[in-house]
């Protein structure tokens, strides 16, 4: 697909990746503009259903970016996130999607260039994999926006009320 | 606590794929605690199944989720009662009791298990559960220093250990403690080694599943005139 540009959702930790993305901007670094950032207070906040919710809404890939191992503001949030990303990979395989569509990265807030590198790396990988089969005809932007609003209200994929 | 683990996504998908509207019902009790079938896990499986169905061309199957407080008690089914009938299949993320309770409550709806119920167990460490009770209906833990040889000895020996006990481990699996080593050590600690001198008689298995499915009746708790179901 010649005009295919993957849409990536990045779950970024407030203390590192989010600041690194900011730094990348301040440094005027160029990286693909197809990444949407969802800020988490710590990647330990990430749950497997956040990742699945993103794929269900049609994003082509997801990456989770937390602090360097040993450097988590909440001690082990990034280590928990890594385990959850691993579990999401297992679930994606069972669903029939490529597990490479989700990845965990670690970086510090001083690594603006690394943030740009990660976006480039994921974009290349997802371009090779092709579009997600769940991509809505009008693109996944709307779903991602909706999910961001739900994330702020802490309402991603909750099932407490019987529908 | 009842410990279960989930079936794989393709397994559940193949059970429900020929229906039109499927309700995934989570349970808020044991299986929530063992991270198999609570609200979060049901949500995850809901997402996964919707995507998996789409990939096999059955994206038109409606998959909704709902988690109730407890599936092993009819009183908690009220939140489901009003709209449960809108679905032609229900997939339970409770234990086997929950699945059957749903089947009784919705006699005209197909009901499927989303979990494999494993055992009655104890949280050993984070993410690890170990079987502790076989529910044999005739508890003799008092004779064995509080460690159950039925559940924890691979041979279910009442007068152990056997020759397969090696340095406190069972010959069946390297990670398995020899129940009789545990019984001996604990009896020694609490000063009841003499109890182990006596030959333990065989168990009365008629109180276990061998006597057919069990029914427990507390007459004083039965509502007058509404004794146990025949």
Coordinates of C-alpha atoms in Angstrom, one line a residue:
Chain A
X1 CA 0.0 0.0 0.0
X2 CA 1.9 3.0 -1.3
X3 CA 0.1 5.7 0.7
X4 CA 0.0 3.8 4.0
X5 CA 1.3 5.6 7.0
X6 CA 1.0 3.7 10.2
X7 CA -0.7 5.3 13.2
X8 CA 1.1 4.7 16.4
X9 CA -0.1 5.2 19.9
X10 CA 2.6 5.8 22.5
X11 CA 1.9 5.3 26.2
X12 CA 4.5 7.6 27.7
X13 CA 5.6 8.0 31.3
X14 CA 5.3 11.5 32.7
X15 CA 8.8 11.4 34.2
X16 CA 10.8 10.2 31.2
X17 CA 9.4 9.5 27.8
X18 CA 6.9 12.4 27.9
X19 CA 9.7 14.8 28.8
X20 CA 12.0 13.2 26.2
X21 CA 9.3 13.8 23.6
X22 CA 9.2 17.4 24.7
X23 CA 13.0 17.6 24.5
X24 CA 12.9 16.1 21.0
X25 CA 10.6 19.0 20.1
X26 CA 12.8 21.6 21.7
X27 CA 15.8 20.2 19.9
X28 CA 13.9 20.5 16.6
X29 CA 14.4 16.8 15.9
X30 CA 12.6 15.5 12.9
X31 CA 10.6 12.3 13.3
X32 CA 7.4 10.9 11.6
X33 CA 4.3 12.8 12.7
X34 CA 2.2 9.6 12.9
X35 CA 2.6 9.1 16.7
X36 CA 0.0 10.0 19.2
X37 CA 1.1 10.3 22.8
X38 CA -0.9 9.3 25.8
X39 CA 0.7 10.4 29.0
X40 CA 0.6 8.1 32.0
X41 CA 1.7 9.1 35.5
X42 CA 4.0 6.0 35.3
X43 CA 4.0 3.1 32.9
X44 CA 3.0 1.0 35.9
X45 CA -0.5 2.5 35.3
X46 CA -0.7 0.7 32.0
X47 CA -3.0 -2.3 31.8
X48 CA -3.2 -4.9 29.1
X49 CA -6.7 -3.8 28.2
X50 CA -5.4 -0.3 27.3
X51 CA -3.2 -1.9 24.7
X52 CA -6.0 -4.1 23.3
X53 CA -8.4 -1.1 23.4
X54 CA -6.0 0.8 21.2
X55 CA -5.8 -2.0 18.6
X56 CA -9.6 -2.5 18.7
X57 CA -9.9 1.2 17.8
X58 CA -7.7 0.6 14.8
X59 CA -4.2 1.8 15.6
X60 CA -1.4 0.0 13.6
X61 CA 1.0 -0.2 16.5
X62 CA 1.6 0.7 20.1
X63 CA 4.7 1.4 22.1
X64 CA 5.1 1.9 25.8
X65 CA 8.0 4.1 26.9
X66 CA 9.0 4.1 30.5
X67 CA 12.0 5.0 32.6
X68 CA 15.3 3.2 32.4
X69 CA 15.3 0.0 34.4
X70 CA 16.2 0.8 37.9
X71 CA 15.2 4.4 37.4
X72 CA 11.4 4.3 37.8
X73 CA 10.0 7.1 40.0
X74 CA 7.8 4.5 41.6
X75 CA 10.5 1.9 41.8
X76 CA 9.1 -0.9 39.6
X77 CA 6.3 0.5 37.5
X78 CA 8.3 0.2 34.3
X79 CA 9.2 -3.5 35.2
X80 CA 5.5 -4.2 35.6
X81 CA 4.7 -2.5 32.3
X82 CA 7.3 -4.7 30.6
X83 CA 5.5 -7.9 31.9
X84 CA 2.2 -6.5 30.7
X85 CA 3.5 -5.7 27.3
X86 CA 4.8 -9.3 27.1
X87 CA 1.3 -10.6 28.1
X88 CA -0.3 -8.3 25.4
X89 CA 2.1 -9.9 22.9
X90 CA 0.8 -13.3 23.8
X91 CA -2.8 -12.1 23.5
X92 CA -2.1 -10.5 20.1
X93 CA -0.7 -13.7 18.8
X94 CA -3.8 -15.6 20.0
X95 CA -6.0 -13.0 18.3
X96 CA -4.0 -13.4 15.1
X97 CA -2.2 -10.1 15.0
X98 CA 1.6 -9.8 14.8
X99 CA 3.0 -9.4 18.4
X100 CA 5.7 -7.1 17.0
X101 CA 3.0 -4.4 16.7
X102 CA 3.5 -3.7 20.4
X103 CA 6.8 -3.0 22.1
X104 CA 8.3 -1.7 25.3
X105 CA 11.1 0.8 25.4
X106 CA 13.1 2.4 28.2
X107 CA 14.6 5.9 28.1
X108 CA 15.4 8.8 30.3
X109 CA 14.0 12.3 30.1
X110 CA 17.3 13.5 28.8
X111 CA 17.1 11.2 25.7
X112 CA 15.2 13.4 23.3
X113 CA 17.1 11.9 20.3
X114 CA 16.3 8.4 21.5
X115 CA 12.6 9.2 21.5
X116 CA 12.8 10.3 17.9
X117 CA 14.8 7.1 17.1
X118 CA 12.1 4.9 18.8
X119 CA 9.4 6.6 16.7
X120 CA 11.4 6.0 13.5
X121 CA 12.1 2.4 14.5
X122 CA 8.4 1.6 15.1
X123 CA 7.3 3.4 12.0
X124 CA 9.7 1.4 9.9
X125 CA 8.6 -1.8 11.6
X126 CA 4.9 -1.1 11.1
X127 CA 5.3 0.0 7.5
X128 CA 6.8 -3.4 6.8
X129 CA 4.0 -5.2 8.7
X130 CA 1.3 -3.2 6.8
X131 CA -1.9 -1.7 8.1
X132 CA -3.8 -3.2 11.0
X133 CA -6.8 -5.3 9.8
X134 CA -8.9 -3.3 12.4
X135 CA -8.1 0.1 10.9
X136 CA -11.5 1.8 10.3
X137 CA -12.2 3.0 6.7
X138 CA -11.8 6.6 7.9
X139 CA -8.6 5.9 9.9
X140 CA -8.1 5.4 13.6
X141 CA -7.7 9.0 14.6
X142 CA -11.2 9.4 16.0
X143 CA -10.8 6.2 18.1
X144 CA -7.5 7.3 19.5
X145 CA -9.0 10.7 20.4
X146 CA -11.9 9.0 22.1
X147 CA -9.5 6.7 23.9
X148 CA -7.4 9.7 25.2
X149 CA -10.5 11.3 26.6
X150 CA -11.5 8.0 28.3
X151 CA -8.0 7.6 29.6
X152 CA -8.1 11.0 31.3
X153 CA -11.4 10.0 32.9
X154 CA -9.9 6.6 33.8
X155 CA -12.6 4.8 31.9
X156 CA -10.7 2.7 29.3
X157 CA -12.7 -0.6 28.8
X158 CA -14.4 -0.7 32.1
X159 CA -17.2 -3.2 32.4
X160 CA -18.5 -2.4 35.9
X161 CA -22.0 -1.5 34.6
X162 CA -23.9 -4.1 32.8
X163 CA -24.6 -2.8 29.3
Chain B
X1 CA -10.4 -19.8 46.9
X2 CA -11.3 -21.4 43.6
X3 CA -8.5 -21.0 41.2
X4 CA -9.0 -21.0 37.5
X5 CA -7.2 -19.9 34.3
X6 CA -8.5 -18.7 31.0
X7 CA -9.0 -20.7 27.9
X8 CA -7.2 -19.4 24.8
X9 CA -8.8 -16.8 22.6
X10 CA -9.2 -19.2 19.6
X11 CA -10.8 -21.8 21.9
X12 CA -13.4 -19.3 23.2
X13 CA -13.9 -17.7 19.7
X14 CA -14.7 -21.1 18.1
X15 CA -17.3 -21.8 20.8
X16 CA -19.1 -18.5 20.3
X17 CA -18.5 -17.8 16.6
X18 CA -21.9 -19.2 15.3
X19 CA -23.9 -17.0 17.6
X20 CA -25.2 -13.5 16.9
X21 CA -25.1 -11.8 20.3
X22 CA -22.8 -13.0 23.1
X23 CA -22.6 -11.7 26.6
X24 CA -19.3 -12.3 28.5
X25 CA -20.1 -12.5 32.2
X26 CA -17.3 -12.0 34.7
X27 CA -17.4 -13.0 38.3
X28 CA -16.3 -10.6 41.1
X29 CA -15.3 -13.3 43.6
X30 CA -12.6 -16.0 43.5
X31 CA -11.7 -15.7 39.9
X32 CA -11.2 -12.0 40.3
X33 CA -8.7 -12.6 43.0
X34 CA -6.9 -15.2 41.0
X35 CA -6.9 -12.8 38.0
X36 CA -8.7 -15.1 35.7
X37 CA -12.3 -13.9 35.3
X38 CA -12.9 -10.6 37.0
X39 CA -13.9 -7.3 35.5
X40 CA -10.5 -6.5 34.0
X41 CA -9.9 -10.0 32.5
X42 CA -13.4 -10.1 31.1
X43 CA -12.7 -6.7 29.5
X44 CA -9.5 -7.9 28.0
X45 CA -11.1 -11.1 26.6
X46 CA -14.0 -9.0 25.2
X47 CA -11.5 -6.9 23.2
X48 CA -9.5 -9.9 22.2
X49 CA -12.6 -11.9 21.0
X50 CA -14.1 -9.0 19.0
X51 CA -10.8 -8.6 17.1
X52 CA -10.4 -12.4 16.7
X53 CA -13.9 -12.8 15.4
X54 CA -13.3 -9.9 12.9
X55 CA -10.3 -11.7 11.6
X56 CA -12.3 -14.9 10.7
X57 CA -15.0 -12.8 9.1
X58 CA -17.4 -12.9 12.0
X59 CA -17.1 -9.3 12.9
X60 CA -20.9 -9.1 13.0
X61 CA -21.1 -11.1 16.2
X62 CA -21.9 -8.7 19.1
X63 CA -19.7 -9.3 22.1
X64 CA -20.6 -7.4 25.3
X65 CA -19.2 -7.7 28.8
X66 CA -20.7 -7.6 32.2
X67 CA -19.3 -8.5 35.6
X68 CA -21.5 -9.5 38.5
X69 CA -20.6 -9.7 42.1
X70 CA -20.9 -13.5 42.3
X71 CA -22.0 -16.2 39.9
X72 CA -22.5 -19.0 42.4
X73 CA -25.5 -17.2 44.0
X74 CA -28.7 -16.7 42.1
X75 CA -29.4 -13.5 44.2
X76 CA -26.6 -11.7 42.3
X77 CA -28.1 -12.4 38.9
X78 CA -30.5 -9.5 39.1
X79 CA -28.3 -7.1 37.1
X80 CA -28.4 -9.7 34.3
X81 CA -32.0 -10.6 34.5
X82 CA -33.4 -7.7 32.4
X83 CA -31.1 -8.0 29.4
X84 CA -29.6 -11.5 29.6
X85 CA -32.4 -12.7 27.3
X86 CA -31.2 -10.2 24.6
X87 CA -28.3 -12.6 24.0
X88 CA -28.3 -15.9 22.3
X89 CA -25.2 -17.1 24.1
X90 CA -23.5 -16.4 27.4
X91 CA -19.8 -17.1 28.0
X92 CA -19.1 -17.3 31.7
X93 CA -15.8 -16.1 33.2
X94 CA -16.6 -17.7 36.5
X95 CA -15.7 -21.2 37.8
X96 CA -17.7 -24.3 36.7
X97 CA -20.3 -23.5 39.3
X98 CA -20.9 -20.1 37.7
X99 CA -21.3 -21.6 34.3
X100 CA -23.9 -24.0 35.5
X101 CA -25.7 -21.4 37.6
X102 CA -26.0 -19.3 34.4
X103 CA -27.2 -22.3 32.5
X104 CA -30.0 -22.8 35.1
X105 CA -31.0 -19.2 35.2
X106 CA -31.1 -18.9 31.3
X107 CA -32.6 -22.2 30.2
X108 CA -33.0 -21.1 26.6
X109 CA -29.5 -19.6 26.1
X110 CA -26.3 -21.4 25.1
X111 CA -23.8 -21.1 27.9
X112 CA -20.1 -21.6 27.5
X113 CA -17.1 -21.7 29.9
X114 CA -14.4 -19.1 29.3
X115 CA -12.2 -20.5 32.0
X116 CA -10.7 -23.8 33.0
X117 CA -11.5 -24.3 36.7
X118 CA -8.4 -25.8 38.4
X119 CA -8.6 -26.2 42.1
X120 CA -9.2 -24.9 45.6
X121 CA -5.9 -23.2 46.3
X122 CA -3.8 -20.7 48.2
X123 CA -1.9 -17.7 46.9
X124 CA 1.7 -18.9 47.3
X125 CA 3.4 -15.8 46.0
X126 CA 2.3 -13.1 43.6
X127 CA 0.9 -14.8 40.5
X128 CA 1.4 -18.3 42.0
X129 CA -1.5 -20.4 43.4
X130 CA -1.1 -23.9 44.9
X131 CA -3.8 -26.5 45.4
X132 CA -4.5 -27.2 49.1
X133 CA -7.9 -28.9 49.4
X134 CA -9.7 -31.6 47.5
X135 CA -13.0 -31.0 49.2
X136 CA -13.3 -34.7 50.1
X137 CA -16.1 -34.0 52.6
X138 CA -14.4 -35.6 55.6
X139 CA -11.6 -33.4 56.8
X140 CA -8.8 -35.2 58.6
X141 CA -6.3 -32.4 58.7
X142 CA -6.2 -32.8 62.5
X143 CA -4.5 -36.1 62.1
X144 CA -1.8 -34.9 59.7
X145 CA -0.5 -31.7 61.5
X146 CA -2.6 -29.5 59.3
X147 CA -1.2 -30.6 55.9
X148 CA -3.5 -32.5 53.6
X149 CA -2.1 -35.8 52.3
X150 CA -5.0 -36.2 49.9
X151 CA -4.3 -33.0 48.1
X152 CA -0.6 -32.6 48.5
X153 CA 0.8 -36.2 48.3
X154 CA 0.9 -37.4 44.7
X155 CA -0.1 -40.9 45.9
X156 CA -2.7 -39.7 48.5
X157 CA -1.0 -41.8 51.1
X158 CA -2.5 -41.7 54.6
X159 CA 0.5 -43.6 56.0
X160 CA 3.5 -42.1 54.2
X161 CA 6.0 -41.3 53.1
X162 CA 6.7 -43.6 50.2
X163 CA 10.1 -44.5 48.8
X164 CA 9.9 -41.6 46.3
X165 CA 10.6 -39.0 49.0
X166 CA 14.0 -37.5 48.3
X167 CA 15.4 -34.7 50.5
X168 CA 12.0 -33.3 51.1
X169 CA 10.9 -33.5 47.4
X170 CA 8.4 -35.7 45.7
X171 CA 9.6 -38.0 42.9
X172 CA 6.7 -36.9 40.7
X173 CA 8.0 -33.4 40.2
X174 CA 11.1 -31.6 41.3
X175 CA 9.3 -28.5 42.4
X176 CA 6.8 -30.5 44.5
X177 CA 7.4 -30.8 48.3
X178 CA 6.9 -34.3 49.8
X179 CA 3.7 -33.8 51.8
X180 CA 4.8 -36.4 54.3
X181 CA 8.1 -34.6 54.9
X182 CA 6.0 -31.5 55.6
X183 CA 3.7 -33.4 57.8
X184 CA 6.6 -34.9 59.8
X185 CA 8.4 -31.6 60.2
X186 CA 5.3 -29.8 61.3
X187 CA 4.3 -32.5 63.7
X188 CA 7.8 -32.4 65.2
X189 CA 7.5 -28.6 65.6
X190 CA 4.2 -28.8 67.4
X191 CA 5.0 -31.9 69.4
X192 CA 2.5 -34.3 67.9
X193 CA 4.9 -36.8 66.4
X194 CA 3.2 -39.5 68.5
X195 CA 0.0 -39.1 66.5
X196 CA 1.9 -40.4 63.4
X197 CA 2.7 -43.6 65.3
X198 CA -0.9 -44.8 64.8
X199 CA -2.0 -46.3 61.5
X200 CA -4.4 -43.9 59.9
X201 CA -7.4 -45.9 58.7
X202 CA -8.6 -45.6 55.1
X203 CA -10.9 -42.7 54.2
X204 CA -14.6 -42.9 53.8
X205 CA -14.8 -41.7 50.2
X206 CA -18.6 -41.9 50.2
X207 CA -18.5 -38.3 51.4
X208 CA -16.4 -37.3 48.4
X209 CA -17.5 -37.1 44.8
X210 CA -17.5 -40.9 44.7
X211 CA -20.9 -40.8 46.4
X212 CA -22.4 -38.7 43.6
X213 CA -22.8 -35.0 43.6
X214 CA -23.1 -33.7 47.2
X215 CA -25.9 -31.6 48.6
X216 CA -25.5 -29.8 51.9
X217 CA -28.7 -29.0 53.8
X218 CA -29.1 -26.9 56.9
X219 CA -32.7 -27.6 57.9
X220 CA -32.8 -24.6 60.4
X221 CA -31.9 -22.3 57.5
X222 CA -34.4 -23.6 55.0
X223 CA -37.5 -21.4 54.7
X224 CA -40.5 -23.1 56.2
X225 CA -42.4 -25.2 53.7
X226 CA -39.7 -24.7 51.1
X227 CA -37.3 -27.5 52.1
X228 CA -34.4 -28.5 49.8
X229 CA -35.3 -29.0 46.2
X230 CA -36.2 -32.6 45.5

